[in-house]
PDB file of C-alpha atoms in Angstrom:
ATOM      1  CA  UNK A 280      33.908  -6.092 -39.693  1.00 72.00           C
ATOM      2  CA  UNK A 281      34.933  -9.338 -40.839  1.00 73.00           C
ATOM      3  CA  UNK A 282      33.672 -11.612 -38.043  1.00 74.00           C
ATOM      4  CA  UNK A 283      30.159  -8.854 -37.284  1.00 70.00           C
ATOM      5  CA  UNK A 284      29.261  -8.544 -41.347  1.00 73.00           C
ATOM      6  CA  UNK A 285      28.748 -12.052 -41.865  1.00 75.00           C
ATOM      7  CA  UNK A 286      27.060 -12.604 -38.918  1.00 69.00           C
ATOM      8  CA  UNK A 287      24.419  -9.597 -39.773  1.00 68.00           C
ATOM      9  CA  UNK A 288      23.882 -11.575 -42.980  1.00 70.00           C
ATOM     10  CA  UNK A 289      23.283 -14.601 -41.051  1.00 69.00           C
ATOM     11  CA  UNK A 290      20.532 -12.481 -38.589  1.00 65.00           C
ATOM     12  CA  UNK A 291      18.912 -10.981 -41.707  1.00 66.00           C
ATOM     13  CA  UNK A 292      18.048 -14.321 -43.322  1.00 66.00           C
ATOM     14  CA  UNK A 293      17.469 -16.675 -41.014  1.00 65.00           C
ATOM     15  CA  UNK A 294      14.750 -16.564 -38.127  1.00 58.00           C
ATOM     16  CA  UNK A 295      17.225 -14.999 -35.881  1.00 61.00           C
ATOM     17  CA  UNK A 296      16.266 -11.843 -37.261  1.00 66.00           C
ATOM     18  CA  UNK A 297      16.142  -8.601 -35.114  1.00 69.00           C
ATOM     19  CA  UNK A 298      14.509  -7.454 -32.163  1.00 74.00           C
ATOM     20  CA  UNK A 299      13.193  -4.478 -30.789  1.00 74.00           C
ATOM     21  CA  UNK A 300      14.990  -2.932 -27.993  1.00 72.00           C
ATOM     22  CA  UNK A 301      11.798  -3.546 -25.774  1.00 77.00           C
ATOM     23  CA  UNK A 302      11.756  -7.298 -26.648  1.00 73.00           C
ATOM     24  CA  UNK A 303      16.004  -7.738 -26.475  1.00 74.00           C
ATOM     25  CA  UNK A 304      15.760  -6.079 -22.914  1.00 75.00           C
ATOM     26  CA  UNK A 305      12.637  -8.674 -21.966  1.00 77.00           C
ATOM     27  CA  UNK A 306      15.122 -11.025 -20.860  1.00 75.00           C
ATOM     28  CA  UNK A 307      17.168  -8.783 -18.284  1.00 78.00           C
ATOM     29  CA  UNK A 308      17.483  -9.208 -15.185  1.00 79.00           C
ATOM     30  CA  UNK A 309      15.758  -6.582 -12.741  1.00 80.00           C
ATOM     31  CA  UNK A 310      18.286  -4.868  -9.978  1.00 83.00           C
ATOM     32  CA  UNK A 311      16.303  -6.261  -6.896  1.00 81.00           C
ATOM     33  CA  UNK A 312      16.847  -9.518  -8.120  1.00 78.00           C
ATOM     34  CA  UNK A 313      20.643  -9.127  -8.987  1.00 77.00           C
ATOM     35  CA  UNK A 314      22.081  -9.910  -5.807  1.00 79.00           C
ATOM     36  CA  UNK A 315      19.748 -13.540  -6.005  1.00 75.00           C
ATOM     37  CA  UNK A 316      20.750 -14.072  -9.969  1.00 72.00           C
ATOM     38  CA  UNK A 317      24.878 -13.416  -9.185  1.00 75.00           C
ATOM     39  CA  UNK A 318      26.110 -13.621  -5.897  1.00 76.00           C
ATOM     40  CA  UNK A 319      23.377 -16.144  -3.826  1.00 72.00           C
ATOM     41  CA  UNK A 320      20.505 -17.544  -4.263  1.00 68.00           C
ATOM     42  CA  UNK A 321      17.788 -16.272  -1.900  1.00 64.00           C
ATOM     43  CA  UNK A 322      14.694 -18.302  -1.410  1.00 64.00           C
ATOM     44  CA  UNK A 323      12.292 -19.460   0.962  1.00 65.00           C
ATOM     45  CA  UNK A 324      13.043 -22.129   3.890  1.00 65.00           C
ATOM     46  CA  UNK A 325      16.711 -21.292   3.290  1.00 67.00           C
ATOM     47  CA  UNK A 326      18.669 -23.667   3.654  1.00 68.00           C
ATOM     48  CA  UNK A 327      17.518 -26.783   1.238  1.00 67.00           C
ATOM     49  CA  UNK A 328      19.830 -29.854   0.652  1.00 68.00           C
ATOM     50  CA  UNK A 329      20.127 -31.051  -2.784  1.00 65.00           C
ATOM     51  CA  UNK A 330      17.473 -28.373  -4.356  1.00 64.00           C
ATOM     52  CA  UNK A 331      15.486 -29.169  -7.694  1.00 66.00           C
ATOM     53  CA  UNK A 332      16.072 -26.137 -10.399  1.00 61.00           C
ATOM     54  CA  UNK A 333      19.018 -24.739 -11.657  1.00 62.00           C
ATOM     55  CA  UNK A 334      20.890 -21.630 -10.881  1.00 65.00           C
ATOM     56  CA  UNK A 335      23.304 -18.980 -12.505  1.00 69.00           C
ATOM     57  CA  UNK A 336      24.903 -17.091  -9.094  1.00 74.00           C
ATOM     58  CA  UNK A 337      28.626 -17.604  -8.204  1.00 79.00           C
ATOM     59  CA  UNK A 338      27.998 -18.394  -4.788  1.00 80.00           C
ATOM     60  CA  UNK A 339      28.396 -16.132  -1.194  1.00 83.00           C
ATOM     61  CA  UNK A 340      32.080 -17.999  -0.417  1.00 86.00           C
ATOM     62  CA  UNK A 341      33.710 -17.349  -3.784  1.00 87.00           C
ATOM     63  CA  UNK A 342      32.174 -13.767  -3.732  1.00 89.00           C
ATOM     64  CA  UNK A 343      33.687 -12.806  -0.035  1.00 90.00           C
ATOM     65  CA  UNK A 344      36.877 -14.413  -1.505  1.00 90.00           C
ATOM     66  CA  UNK A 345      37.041 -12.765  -4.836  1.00 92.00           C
ATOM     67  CA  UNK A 346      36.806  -9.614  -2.845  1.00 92.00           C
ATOM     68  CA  UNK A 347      39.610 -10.574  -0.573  1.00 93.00           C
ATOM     69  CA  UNK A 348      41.148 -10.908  -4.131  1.00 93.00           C
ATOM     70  CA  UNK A 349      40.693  -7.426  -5.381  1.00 93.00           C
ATOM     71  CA  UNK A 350      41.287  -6.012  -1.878  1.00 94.00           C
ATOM     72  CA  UNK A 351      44.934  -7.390  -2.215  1.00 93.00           C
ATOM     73  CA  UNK A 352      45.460  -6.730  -5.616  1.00 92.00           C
ATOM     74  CA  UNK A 353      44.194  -3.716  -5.936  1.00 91.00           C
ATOM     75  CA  UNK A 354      47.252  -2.149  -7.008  1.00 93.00           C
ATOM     76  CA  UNK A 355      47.445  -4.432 -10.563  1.00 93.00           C
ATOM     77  CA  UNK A 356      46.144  -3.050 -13.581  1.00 94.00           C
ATOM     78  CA  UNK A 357      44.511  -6.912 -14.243  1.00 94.00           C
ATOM     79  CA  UNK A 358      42.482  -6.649 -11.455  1.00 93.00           C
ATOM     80  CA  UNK A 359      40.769  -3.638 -12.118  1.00 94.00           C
ATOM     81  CA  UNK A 360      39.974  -4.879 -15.707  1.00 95.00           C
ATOM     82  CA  UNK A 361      38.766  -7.729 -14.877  1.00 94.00           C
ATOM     83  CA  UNK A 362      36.480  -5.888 -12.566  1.00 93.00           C
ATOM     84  CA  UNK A 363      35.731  -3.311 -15.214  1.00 94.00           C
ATOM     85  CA  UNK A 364      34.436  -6.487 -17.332  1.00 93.00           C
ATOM     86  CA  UNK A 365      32.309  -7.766 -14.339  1.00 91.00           C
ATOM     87  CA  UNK A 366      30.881  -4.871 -14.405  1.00 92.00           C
ATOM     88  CA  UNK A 367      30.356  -4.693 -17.720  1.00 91.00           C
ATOM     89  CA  UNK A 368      28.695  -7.757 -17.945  1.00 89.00           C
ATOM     90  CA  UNK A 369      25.956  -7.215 -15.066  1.00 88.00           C
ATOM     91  CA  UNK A 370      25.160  -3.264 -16.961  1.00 88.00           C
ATOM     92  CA  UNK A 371      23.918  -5.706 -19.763  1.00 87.00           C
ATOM     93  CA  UNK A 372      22.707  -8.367 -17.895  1.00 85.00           C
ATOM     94  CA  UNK A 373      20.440  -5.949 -16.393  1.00 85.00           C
ATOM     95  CA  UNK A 374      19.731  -3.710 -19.418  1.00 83.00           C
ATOM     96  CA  UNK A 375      21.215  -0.607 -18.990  1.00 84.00           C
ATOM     97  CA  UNK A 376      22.091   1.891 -21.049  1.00 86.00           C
ATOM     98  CA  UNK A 377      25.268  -0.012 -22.056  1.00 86.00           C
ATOM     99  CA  UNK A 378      23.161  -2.302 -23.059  1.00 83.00           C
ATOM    100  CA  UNK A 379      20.980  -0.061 -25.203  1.00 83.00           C
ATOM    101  CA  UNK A 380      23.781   1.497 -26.950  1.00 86.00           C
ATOM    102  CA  UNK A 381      25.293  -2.177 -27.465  1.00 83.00           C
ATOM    103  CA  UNK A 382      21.786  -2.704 -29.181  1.00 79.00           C
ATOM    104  CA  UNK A 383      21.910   0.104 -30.821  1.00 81.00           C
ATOM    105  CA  UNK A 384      25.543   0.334 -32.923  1.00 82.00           C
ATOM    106  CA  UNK A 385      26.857  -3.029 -32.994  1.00 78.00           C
ATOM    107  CA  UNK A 386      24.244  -5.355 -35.480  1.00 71.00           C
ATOM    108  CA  UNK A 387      24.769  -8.790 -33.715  1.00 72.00           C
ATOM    109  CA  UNK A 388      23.092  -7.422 -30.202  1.00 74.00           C
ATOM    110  CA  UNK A 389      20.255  -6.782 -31.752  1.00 71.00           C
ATOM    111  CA  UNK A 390      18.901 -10.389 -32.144  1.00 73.00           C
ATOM    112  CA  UNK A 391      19.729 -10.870 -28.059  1.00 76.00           C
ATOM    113  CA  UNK A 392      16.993 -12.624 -26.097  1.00 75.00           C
ATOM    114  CA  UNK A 393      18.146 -13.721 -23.028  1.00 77.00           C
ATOM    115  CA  UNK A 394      20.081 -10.744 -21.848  1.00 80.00           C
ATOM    116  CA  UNK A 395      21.013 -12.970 -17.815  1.00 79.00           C
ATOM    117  CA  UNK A 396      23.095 -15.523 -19.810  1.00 81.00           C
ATOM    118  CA  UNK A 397      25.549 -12.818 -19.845  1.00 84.00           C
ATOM    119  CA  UNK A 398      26.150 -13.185 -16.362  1.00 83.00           C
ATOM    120  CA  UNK A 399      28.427 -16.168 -17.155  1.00 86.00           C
ATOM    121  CA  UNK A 400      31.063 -13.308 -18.010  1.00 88.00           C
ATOM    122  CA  UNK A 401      30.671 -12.500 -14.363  1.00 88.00           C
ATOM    123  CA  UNK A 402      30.951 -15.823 -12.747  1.00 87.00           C
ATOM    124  CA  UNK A 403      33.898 -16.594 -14.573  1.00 91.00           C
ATOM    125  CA  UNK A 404      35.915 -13.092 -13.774  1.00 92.00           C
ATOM    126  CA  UNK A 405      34.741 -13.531 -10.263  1.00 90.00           C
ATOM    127  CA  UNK A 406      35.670 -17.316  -9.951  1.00 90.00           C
ATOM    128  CA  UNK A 407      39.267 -15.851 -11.433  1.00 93.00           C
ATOM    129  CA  UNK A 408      39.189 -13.136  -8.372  1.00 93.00           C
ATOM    130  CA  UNK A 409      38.396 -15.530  -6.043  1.00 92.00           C
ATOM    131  CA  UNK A 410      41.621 -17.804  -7.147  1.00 92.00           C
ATOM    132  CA  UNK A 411      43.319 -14.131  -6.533  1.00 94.00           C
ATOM    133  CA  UNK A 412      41.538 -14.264  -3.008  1.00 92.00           C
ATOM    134  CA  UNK A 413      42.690 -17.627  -2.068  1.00 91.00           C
ATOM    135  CA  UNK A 414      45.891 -17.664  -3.205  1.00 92.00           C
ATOM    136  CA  UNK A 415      46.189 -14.384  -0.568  1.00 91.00           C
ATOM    137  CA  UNK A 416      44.851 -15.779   1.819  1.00 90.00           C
ATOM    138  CA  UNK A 417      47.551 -19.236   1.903  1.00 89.00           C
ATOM    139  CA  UNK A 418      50.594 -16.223   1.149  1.00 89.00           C
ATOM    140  CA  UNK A 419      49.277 -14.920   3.781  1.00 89.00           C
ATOM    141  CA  UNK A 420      49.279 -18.348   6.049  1.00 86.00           C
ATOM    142  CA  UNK A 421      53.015 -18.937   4.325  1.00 86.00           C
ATOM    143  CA  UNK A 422      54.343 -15.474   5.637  1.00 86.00           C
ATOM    144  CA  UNK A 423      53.094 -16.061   9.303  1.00 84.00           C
ATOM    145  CA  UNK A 424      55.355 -19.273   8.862  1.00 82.00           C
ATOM    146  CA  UNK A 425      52.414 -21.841   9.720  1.00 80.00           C
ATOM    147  CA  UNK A 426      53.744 -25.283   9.138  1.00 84.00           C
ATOM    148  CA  UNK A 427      52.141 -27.320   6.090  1.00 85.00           C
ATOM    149  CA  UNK A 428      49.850 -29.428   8.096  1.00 87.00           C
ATOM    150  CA  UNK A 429      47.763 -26.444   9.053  1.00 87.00           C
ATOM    151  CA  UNK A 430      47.841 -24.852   5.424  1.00 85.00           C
ATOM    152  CA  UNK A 431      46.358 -27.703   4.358  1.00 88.00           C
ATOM    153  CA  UNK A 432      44.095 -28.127   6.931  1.00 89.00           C
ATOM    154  CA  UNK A 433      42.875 -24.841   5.857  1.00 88.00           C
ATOM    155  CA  UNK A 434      42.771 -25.987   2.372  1.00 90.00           C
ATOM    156  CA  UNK A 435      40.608 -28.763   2.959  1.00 92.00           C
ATOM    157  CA  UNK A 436      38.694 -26.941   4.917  1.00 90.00           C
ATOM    158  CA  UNK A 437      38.181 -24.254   2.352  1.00 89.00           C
ATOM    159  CA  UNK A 438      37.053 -26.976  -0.212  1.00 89.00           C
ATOM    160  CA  UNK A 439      34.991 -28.990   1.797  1.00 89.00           C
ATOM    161  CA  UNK A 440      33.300 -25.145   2.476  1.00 87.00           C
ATOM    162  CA  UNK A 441      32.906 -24.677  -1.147  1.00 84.00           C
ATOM    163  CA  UNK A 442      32.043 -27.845  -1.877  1.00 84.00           C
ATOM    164  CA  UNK A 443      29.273 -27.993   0.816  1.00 80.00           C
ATOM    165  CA  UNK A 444      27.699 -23.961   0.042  1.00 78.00           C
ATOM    166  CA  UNK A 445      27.553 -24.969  -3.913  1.00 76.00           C
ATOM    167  CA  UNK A 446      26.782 -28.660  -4.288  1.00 72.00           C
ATOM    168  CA  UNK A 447      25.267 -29.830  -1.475  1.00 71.00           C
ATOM    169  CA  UNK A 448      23.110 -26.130  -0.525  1.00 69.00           C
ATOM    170  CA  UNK A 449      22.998 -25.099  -4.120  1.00 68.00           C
ATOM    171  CA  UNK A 450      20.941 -27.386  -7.269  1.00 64.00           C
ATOM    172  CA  UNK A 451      21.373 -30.553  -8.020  1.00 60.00           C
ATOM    173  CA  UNK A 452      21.491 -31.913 -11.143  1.00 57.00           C
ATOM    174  CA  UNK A 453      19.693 -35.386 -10.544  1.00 56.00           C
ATOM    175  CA  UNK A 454      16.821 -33.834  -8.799  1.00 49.00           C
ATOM    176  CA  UNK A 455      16.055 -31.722 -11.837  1.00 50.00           C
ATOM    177  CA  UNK A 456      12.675 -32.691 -13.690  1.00 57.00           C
ATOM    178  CA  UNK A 457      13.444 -35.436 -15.895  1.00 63.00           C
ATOM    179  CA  UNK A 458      10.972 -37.193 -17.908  1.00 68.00           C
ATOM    180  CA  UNK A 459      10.874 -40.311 -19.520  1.00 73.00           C
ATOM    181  CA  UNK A 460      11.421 -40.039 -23.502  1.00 76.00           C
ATOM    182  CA  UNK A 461       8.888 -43.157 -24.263  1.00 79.00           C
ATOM    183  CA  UNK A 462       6.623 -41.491 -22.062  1.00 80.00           C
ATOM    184  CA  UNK A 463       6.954 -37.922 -23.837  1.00 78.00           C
ATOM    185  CA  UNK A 464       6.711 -40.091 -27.428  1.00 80.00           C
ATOM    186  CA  UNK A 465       3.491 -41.497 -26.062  1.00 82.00           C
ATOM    187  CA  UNK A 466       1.682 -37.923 -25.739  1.00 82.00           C
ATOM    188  CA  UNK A 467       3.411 -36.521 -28.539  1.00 81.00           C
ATOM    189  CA  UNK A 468      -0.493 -36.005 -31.159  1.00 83.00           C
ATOM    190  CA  UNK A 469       1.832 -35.098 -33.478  1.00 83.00           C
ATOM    191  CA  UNK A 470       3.702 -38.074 -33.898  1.00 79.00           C
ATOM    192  CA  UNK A 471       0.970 -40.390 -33.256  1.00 81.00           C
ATOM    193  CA  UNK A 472      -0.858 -38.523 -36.319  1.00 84.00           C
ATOM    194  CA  UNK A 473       2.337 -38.582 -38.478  1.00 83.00           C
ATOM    195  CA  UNK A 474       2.479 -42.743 -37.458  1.00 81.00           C
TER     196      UNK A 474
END
């Protein structure tokens, strides 16, 4: 109560006010598209170097190792919470009824807009499971008594993999669509009338 009342005052003031449940779940993402939005991104021409856009998905080699993870620790109790909040986060994301009765009993949900930014909960319990997954995976290596030039060989490979699948494959940050501010001042009407 002390950190949601103050908020709701916040909401009912400002122009953050509250939505209906039909405009809060606007913003979710649909289930066909869920595997696209968290996992990979699916698209055309597959594969593109250095794309132009920007992307939310956790990526296919941290997802098959973050399910090596919970395959091999599936007997912790931290696992299967932090699998319980992954999927807690994508029955919002995709506005469920979790969602609904999120909306519906806690005040502060109720001014939510963009209901996929939750899926950041996700990528980061996954990116956590897949530490789980690779850190099995070199045990694993260390058991079979491989000597240290091959674990790291595996290592780098494993980086240069990730590296390549979500930098090089995935978006790009410099080809995004940047504009020129003197240029956007120059069509602004607004301040030209102001000037």
């Amino acid at each position: 109560a002390q950190k949601i009342l103050p908020v709701k005052e916040y909401i009912d003031v400002s122009s953050r006010n509250e939505l209906s449940y039909e405009q809060s779940r606007s913003g979710s993402v649909a289930w066909n598209d869920l595997f696209s939005n968290s996992v990979e991104q699916l698209y055309q021409g597959m594969p593109k170097i250095l794309r132009e856009g920007q992307g939310y998905y956790l990526g296919i080699i941290p997802f098959i190792l973050a399910c090596i993870g919970i395959y091999k620790n599936r007997n912790k109790k931290f696992t299967w919470f932090l699998v319980a909040c992954a999927l807690l986060s994508i029955l919002v994301a995709t506005g469920t009824f979790v969602f609904y009765l999120l909306w519906k009993f806690i005040p502060v949900f109720r001014s939510f807009r963009h209901l996929y930014r939750v899926l950041i909960l996700y990528n980061f319990i996954f990116s956590i499971l897949a530490g789980y997954g690779a850190f099995a995976i070199f045990q694993k290596l260390e058991e079979k008594k491989s000597s240290k030039n091959t674990i790291a060989g595996y290592f780098i490979a494993l980086v240069t993999l990730l590296f390549i699948t979500m930098h090089i494959l995935g978006y790009s940050p410099q080809y995004n669509d940047t504009q020129d501010v003197n240029d956007i001042i120059s069509r602004n009407e607004i301040m030209h009338y102001i000037a």
